[in-house]
């Protein structure tokens, strides 16, 4: 009995965190089980995502990516801010449905919309340009992403940045997300590196993006392509939601990336101010 008391006393904080997370997860599971499928307008893409962010329309790069694409493609769509408790079949929080059909993963969502609406944002670019843009998209979504995630959910906490308050997420969930990111990034590979090595990896990716972009307006020139959505979604997190972290310092070494974010915002988000909470000071109206 004494050993149990000593254990509880020593690890009381961890026990409280685990209990809080456990209660939250049970609540989410119960809500999902009780969820009644909604009926949406016909022939309209329903974009499921988490709620609006403080300084950019989403705290997740993939929601910002997908909504930017839907705007570029000019297809009828609406947002449903419910994916914190209503995830896709693949467990992801950015997904779409169309006339009752559900599609998971931002890239597959874009391909689905292309087929349904006969859209091809890249048709006027050369095959070489399309191939280069695809390589950039893969680097951003499958590689740079993990460095961004590690900084936000792991390293920033270690360096004293109050991620919980800045992102308005309860601290037990921030801890839970940090553990998930560490585990997932370790499986992917980037998470096996030291923080200094992750720093180097992020800088190499951002430098490559900066050099490829150069003085062009968008990735492939004067007109945006579908890969611009991925780049904007990811850079947008560093541009608007990095809060002075080491990641932000790396990003600011390449000012053409910041200029690019502002151009994408101006081109495709004329209602930007209606789609953010202005530092959690008010509700977004769109």
CSV table of C-alpha atoms in Angstrom, one decimal, residues 37-276:
chain,number,residue,atom,x,y,z
A,37,UNK,CA,-25.5,12.4,-40.3
A,38,UNK,CA,-26.5,15.8,-41.6
A,39,UNK,CA,-28.2,16.5,-44.9
A,40,UNK,CA,-26.3,19.0,-46.9
A,41,UNK,CA,-27.2,21.0,-50.1
A,42,UNK,CA,-27.0,18.8,-53.2
A,43,UNK,CA,-24.0,19.1,-55.6
A,44,UNK,CA,-22.0,21.1,-52.9
A,45,UNK,CA,-18.6,20.1,-51.6
A,46,UNK,CA,-18.7,20.0,-47.8
A,47,UNK,CA,-15.3,20.7,-46.4
A,48,UNK,CA,-15.0,19.3,-42.9
A,49,UNK,CA,-12.3,20.9,-40.8
A,50,UNK,CA,-11.5,22.2,-37.3
A,51,UNK,CA,-12.6,25.7,-36.4
A,52,UNK,CA,-11.0,28.9,-37.6
A,53,UNK,CA,-7.5,30.0,-36.4
A,54,UNK,CA,-6.4,33.2,-34.7
A,55,UNK,CA,-4.3,34.8,-37.5
A,56,UNK,CA,-4.8,32.4,-40.4
A,57,UNK,CA,-8.1,30.6,-41.3
A,58,UNK,CA,-6.9,27.3,-39.9
A,59,UNK,CA,-4.4,25.9,-37.4
A,60,UNK,CA,-3.8,22.9,-39.7
A,61,UNK,CA,-1.9,23.3,-43.0
A,62,UNK,CA,-4.0,20.7,-44.8
A,63,UNK,CA,-7.3,22.5,-44.1
A,64,UNK,CA,-5.8,25.8,-45.4
A,65,UNK,CA,-4.4,23.9,-48.4
A,66,UNK,CA,-7.7,22.3,-49.3
A,67,UNK,CA,-9.9,25.4,-48.8
A,68,UNK,CA,-7.5,27.4,-50.9
A,69,UNK,CA,-7.7,24.8,-53.6
A,70,UNK,CA,-11.6,24.9,-53.5
A,71,UNK,CA,-11.4,28.6,-53.9
A,72,UNK,CA,-9.0,28.4,-56.8
A,73,UNK,CA,-11.1,25.7,-58.5
A,74,UNK,CA,-14.2,27.9,-58.1
A,75,UNK,CA,-16.5,25.0,-57.2
A,76,UNK,CA,-19.5,25.2,-54.9
A,77,UNK,CA,-18.4,24.4,-51.4
A,78,UNK,CA,-19.3,25.0,-47.8
A,79,UNK,CA,-17.3,24.6,-44.5
A,80,UNK,CA,-18.3,22.4,-41.6
A,81,UNK,CA,-16.2,23.1,-38.6
A,82,UNK,CA,-16.8,19.8,-36.8
A,83,UNK,CA,-13.8,17.5,-37.5
A,84,UNK,CA,-12.5,17.7,-33.9
A,85,UNK,CA,-15.1,15.1,-33.1
A,86,UNK,CA,-16.1,14.1,-36.7
A,87,UNK,CA,-13.0,12.7,-38.4
A,88,UNK,CA,-12.7,11.0,-41.7
A,89,UNK,CA,-12.5,7.3,-42.3
A,90,UNK,CA,-8.7,7.6,-42.1
A,91,UNK,CA,-8.8,9.5,-38.9
A,92,UNK,CA,-7.9,12.8,-40.5
A,93,UNK,CA,-9.4,16.1,-39.6
A,94,UNK,CA,-9.5,17.6,-43.1
A,95,UNK,CA,-11.8,15.8,-45.5
A,96,UNK,CA,-14.8,16.3,-47.8
A,97,UNK,CA,-18.1,14.8,-48.7
A,98,UNK,CA,-20.1,15.3,-51.8
A,99,UNK,CA,-23.7,14.1,-52.2
A,100,UNK,CA,-23.2,11.7,-49.4
A,101,UNK,CA,-19.8,10.3,-50.6
A,102,UNK,CA,-16.9,10.8,-48.2
A,103,UNK,CA,-13.3,11.3,-49.3
A,104,UNK,CA,-10.3,11.5,-46.9
A,105,UNK,CA,-6.8,13.0,-47.3
A,106,UNK,CA,-6.4,16.5,-48.8
A,107,UNK,CA,-4.7,15.3,-52.0
A,108,UNK,CA,-7.3,12.7,-52.8
A,109,UNK,CA,-10.0,15.3,-52.0
A,110,UNK,CA,-8.5,17.6,-54.7
A,111,UNK,CA,-8.2,14.7,-57.2
A,112,UNK,CA,-11.9,13.8,-56.5
A,113,UNK,CA,-13.0,17.4,-57.1
A,114,UNK,CA,-11.0,17.5,-60.4
A,115,UNK,CA,-12.9,14.4,-61.6
A,116,UNK,CA,-16.4,15.5,-60.5
A,117,UNK,CA,-16.2,19.1,-61.8
A,118,UNK,CA,-13.8,18.5,-64.7
A,119,UNK,CA,-11.2,20.8,-63.2
A,120,UNK,CA,-7.5,20.9,-64.0
A,121,UNK,CA,-5.6,23.8,-62.6
A,122,UNK,CA,-2.4,22.5,-64.1
A,123,UNK,CA,-3.3,21.7,-67.6
A,124,UNK,CA,-1.6,24.8,-69.2
A,125,UNK,CA,1.7,24.1,-67.6
A,126,UNK,CA,4.4,21.9,-69.3
A,127,UNK,CA,4.9,18.3,-68.2
A,128,UNK,CA,8.3,19.3,-66.7
A,129,UNK,CA,6.7,22.1,-64.7
A,130,UNK,CA,4.0,19.8,-63.5
A,131,UNK,CA,6.5,17.2,-62.4
A,132,UNK,CA,8.6,19.8,-60.5
A,133,UNK,CA,5.5,21.1,-58.8
A,134,UNK,CA,4.5,17.5,-57.8
A,135,UNK,CA,7.9,17.0,-56.3
A,136,UNK,CA,7.6,20.3,-54.3
A,137,UNK,CA,4.1,19.2,-53.1
A,138,UNK,CA,5.4,15.9,-51.9
A,139,UNK,CA,8.4,17.5,-50.1
A,140,UNK,CA,6.1,20.0,-48.3
A,141,UNK,CA,3.3,17.6,-47.3
A,142,UNK,CA,5.4,14.5,-46.5
A,143,UNK,CA,8.7,16.0,-45.2
A,144,UNK,CA,8.6,19.7,-44.2
A,145,UNK,CA,5.3,19.0,-42.4
A,146,UNK,CA,7.0,16.9,-39.8
A,147,UNK,CA,9.6,19.6,-39.0
A,148,UNK,CA,6.7,22.1,-38.6
A,149,UNK,CA,4.8,19.7,-36.4
A,150,UNK,CA,7.8,18.9,-34.2
A,151,UNK,CA,8.5,22.5,-33.5
A,152,UNK,CA,4.9,23.4,-32.7
A,153,UNK,CA,4.0,20.4,-30.5
A,154,UNK,CA,7.3,19.4,-29.0
A,155,UNK,CA,10.2,21.8,-29.2
A,156,UNK,CA,8.3,25.1,-28.7
A,157,UNK,CA,7.0,23.7,-25.4
A,158,UNK,CA,10.5,22.7,-24.3
A,159,UNK,CA,11.7,26.3,-25.1
A,160,UNK,CA,8.9,27.9,-23.0
A,161,UNK,CA,6.5,29.0,-25.7
A,162,UNK,CA,3.0,28.8,-24.3
A,163,UNK,CA,1.4,26.9,-27.2
A,164,UNK,CA,-1.7,26.1,-25.2
A,165,UNK,CA,-2.7,29.7,-24.7
A,166,UNK,CA,-1.5,30.8,-28.2
A,167,UNK,CA,-3.5,28.1,-30.0
A,168,UNK,CA,-6.4,28.0,-27.4
A,169,UNK,CA,-6.0,24.3,-26.8
A,170,UNK,CA,-6.2,22.8,-23.3
A,171,UNK,CA,-2.7,21.9,-22.1
A,172,UNK,CA,-3.5,18.2,-21.6
A,173,UNK,CA,-4.4,18.0,-25.3
A,174,UNK,CA,-1.2,19.8,-26.2
A,175,UNK,CA,0.8,17.2,-24.3
A,176,UNK,CA,-1.2,14.4,-25.9
A,177,UNK,CA,-0.6,15.9,-29.4
A,178,UNK,CA,3.1,16.3,-28.6
A,179,UNK,CA,3.4,12.6,-27.7
A,180,UNK,CA,1.5,11.6,-30.9
A,181,UNK,CA,3.7,13.8,-33.1
A,182,UNK,CA,6.9,12.3,-31.5
A,183,UNK,CA,5.6,8.8,-32.1
A,184,UNK,CA,4.4,9.4,-35.6
A,185,UNK,CA,7.4,11.4,-36.7
A,186,UNK,CA,9.7,8.7,-35.3
A,187,UNK,CA,7.9,6.1,-37.5
A,188,UNK,CA,8.2,8.5,-40.5
A,189,UNK,CA,11.8,9.1,-39.8
A,190,UNK,CA,12.3,12.8,-39.2
A,191,UNK,CA,11.5,12.3,-35.5
A,192,UNK,CA,14.5,10.1,-35.1
A,193,UNK,CA,16.8,13.1,-35.5
A,194,UNK,CA,18.0,15.5,-32.8
A,195,UNK,CA,16.4,18.9,-32.6
A,196,UNK,CA,19.6,20.4,-34.2
A,197,UNK,CA,19.2,18.0,-37.0
A,198,UNK,CA,15.5,18.7,-37.5
A,199,UNK,CA,16.5,22.4,-37.5
A,200,UNK,CA,18.9,21.6,-40.4
A,201,UNK,CA,16.3,19.6,-42.3
A,202,UNK,CA,13.7,22.4,-42.0
A,203,UNK,CA,16.2,25.0,-43.2
A,204,UNK,CA,17.2,22.8,-46.2
A,205,UNK,CA,13.6,22.4,-47.2
A,206,UNK,CA,12.8,26.1,-46.8
A,207,UNK,CA,15.9,27.1,-48.7
A,208,UNK,CA,15.0,24.8,-51.5
A,209,UNK,CA,11.5,26.4,-51.7
A,210,UNK,CA,13.0,29.8,-51.6
A,211,UNK,CA,15.4,29.1,-54.4
A,212,UNK,CA,12.7,27.4,-56.5
A,213,UNK,CA,10.3,30.3,-56.0
A,214,UNK,CA,12.9,32.9,-56.7
A,215,UNK,CA,11.3,36.1,-57.9
A,216,UNK,CA,8.3,34.4,-59.4
A,217,UNK,CA,4.8,35.4,-58.3
A,218,UNK,CA,3.8,31.8,-57.7
A,219,UNK,CA,5.6,28.4,-57.9
A,220,UNK,CA,5.4,28.1,-61.7
A,221,UNK,CA,5.1,31.7,-62.7
A,222,UNK,CA,2.3,34.3,-63.0
A,223,UNK,CA,-0.5,31.8,-62.3
A,224,UNK,CA,-0.9,29.6,-59.3
A,225,UNK,CA,-1.0,25.8,-59.7
A,226,UNK,CA,-2.4,23.1,-57.4
A,227,UNK,CA,0.9,22.6,-55.6
A,228,UNK,CA,0.7,26.3,-54.5
A,229,UNK,CA,-2.1,25.2,-52.2
A,230,UNK,CA,0.2,22.8,-50.3
A,231,UNK,CA,3.0,25.3,-50.1
A,232,UNK,CA,0.7,28.1,-48.9
A,233,UNK,CA,-1.0,25.8,-46.3
A,234,UNK,CA,2.3,24.8,-44.8
A,235,UNK,CA,4.1,28.2,-45.0
A,236,UNK,CA,1.0,29.8,-43.6
A,237,UNK,CA,1.6,28.1,-40.3
A,238,UNK,CA,5.1,29.5,-40.1
A,239,UNK,CA,4.0,32.9,-41.4
A,240,UNK,CA,1.0,33.5,-39.0
A,241,UNK,CA,1.1,30.8,-36.3
A,242,UNK,CA,4.7,30.3,-35.2
A,243,UNK,CA,4.9,32.8,-32.3
A,244,UNK,CA,8.6,33.6,-32.3
A,245,UNK,CA,9.8,30.0,-32.2
A,246,UNK,CA,13.1,28.8,-33.7
A,247,UNK,CA,11.1,27.6,-36.7
A,248,UNK,CA,10.0,31.2,-37.3
A,249,UNK,CA,13.6,32.4,-37.2
A,250,UNK,CA,14.6,29.9,-39.9
A,251,UNK,CA,11.6,30.9,-42.0
A,252,UNK,CA,12.4,34.6,-41.8
A,253,UNK,CA,15.8,34.0,-43.4
A,254,UNK,CA,13.9,33.7,-46.7
A,255,UNK,CA,11.8,36.8,-47.1
A,256,UNK,CA,10.5,35.8,-50.6
A,257,UNK,CA,8.5,33.1,-48.8
A,258,UNK,CA,6.7,35.6,-46.7
A,259,UNK,CA,6.0,37.8,-49.7
A,260,UNK,CA,4.6,34.7,-51.4
A,261,UNK,CA,2.2,34.0,-48.5
A,262,UNK,CA,0.9,37.6,-48.7
A,263,UNK,CA,0.3,37.3,-52.4
A,264,UNK,CA,-1.6,34.0,-52.0
A,265,UNK,CA,-3.7,35.6,-49.3
A,266,UNK,CA,-4.5,38.6,-51.4
A,267,UNK,CA,-5.2,36.5,-54.5
A,268,UNK,CA,-7.5,33.9,-53.1
A,269,UNK,CA,-8.6,35.1,-49.7
A,270,UNK,CA,-10.2,38.6,-50.1
A,271,UNK,CA,-12.4,37.7,-47.1
A,272,UNK,CA,-9.4,36.8,-44.9
A,273,UNK,CA,-10.4,39.0,-42.0
A,274,UNK,CA,-13.8,37.3,-41.8
A,275,UNK,CA,-12.2,33.9,-41.7
A,276,UNK,CA,-9.9,34.4,-38.6
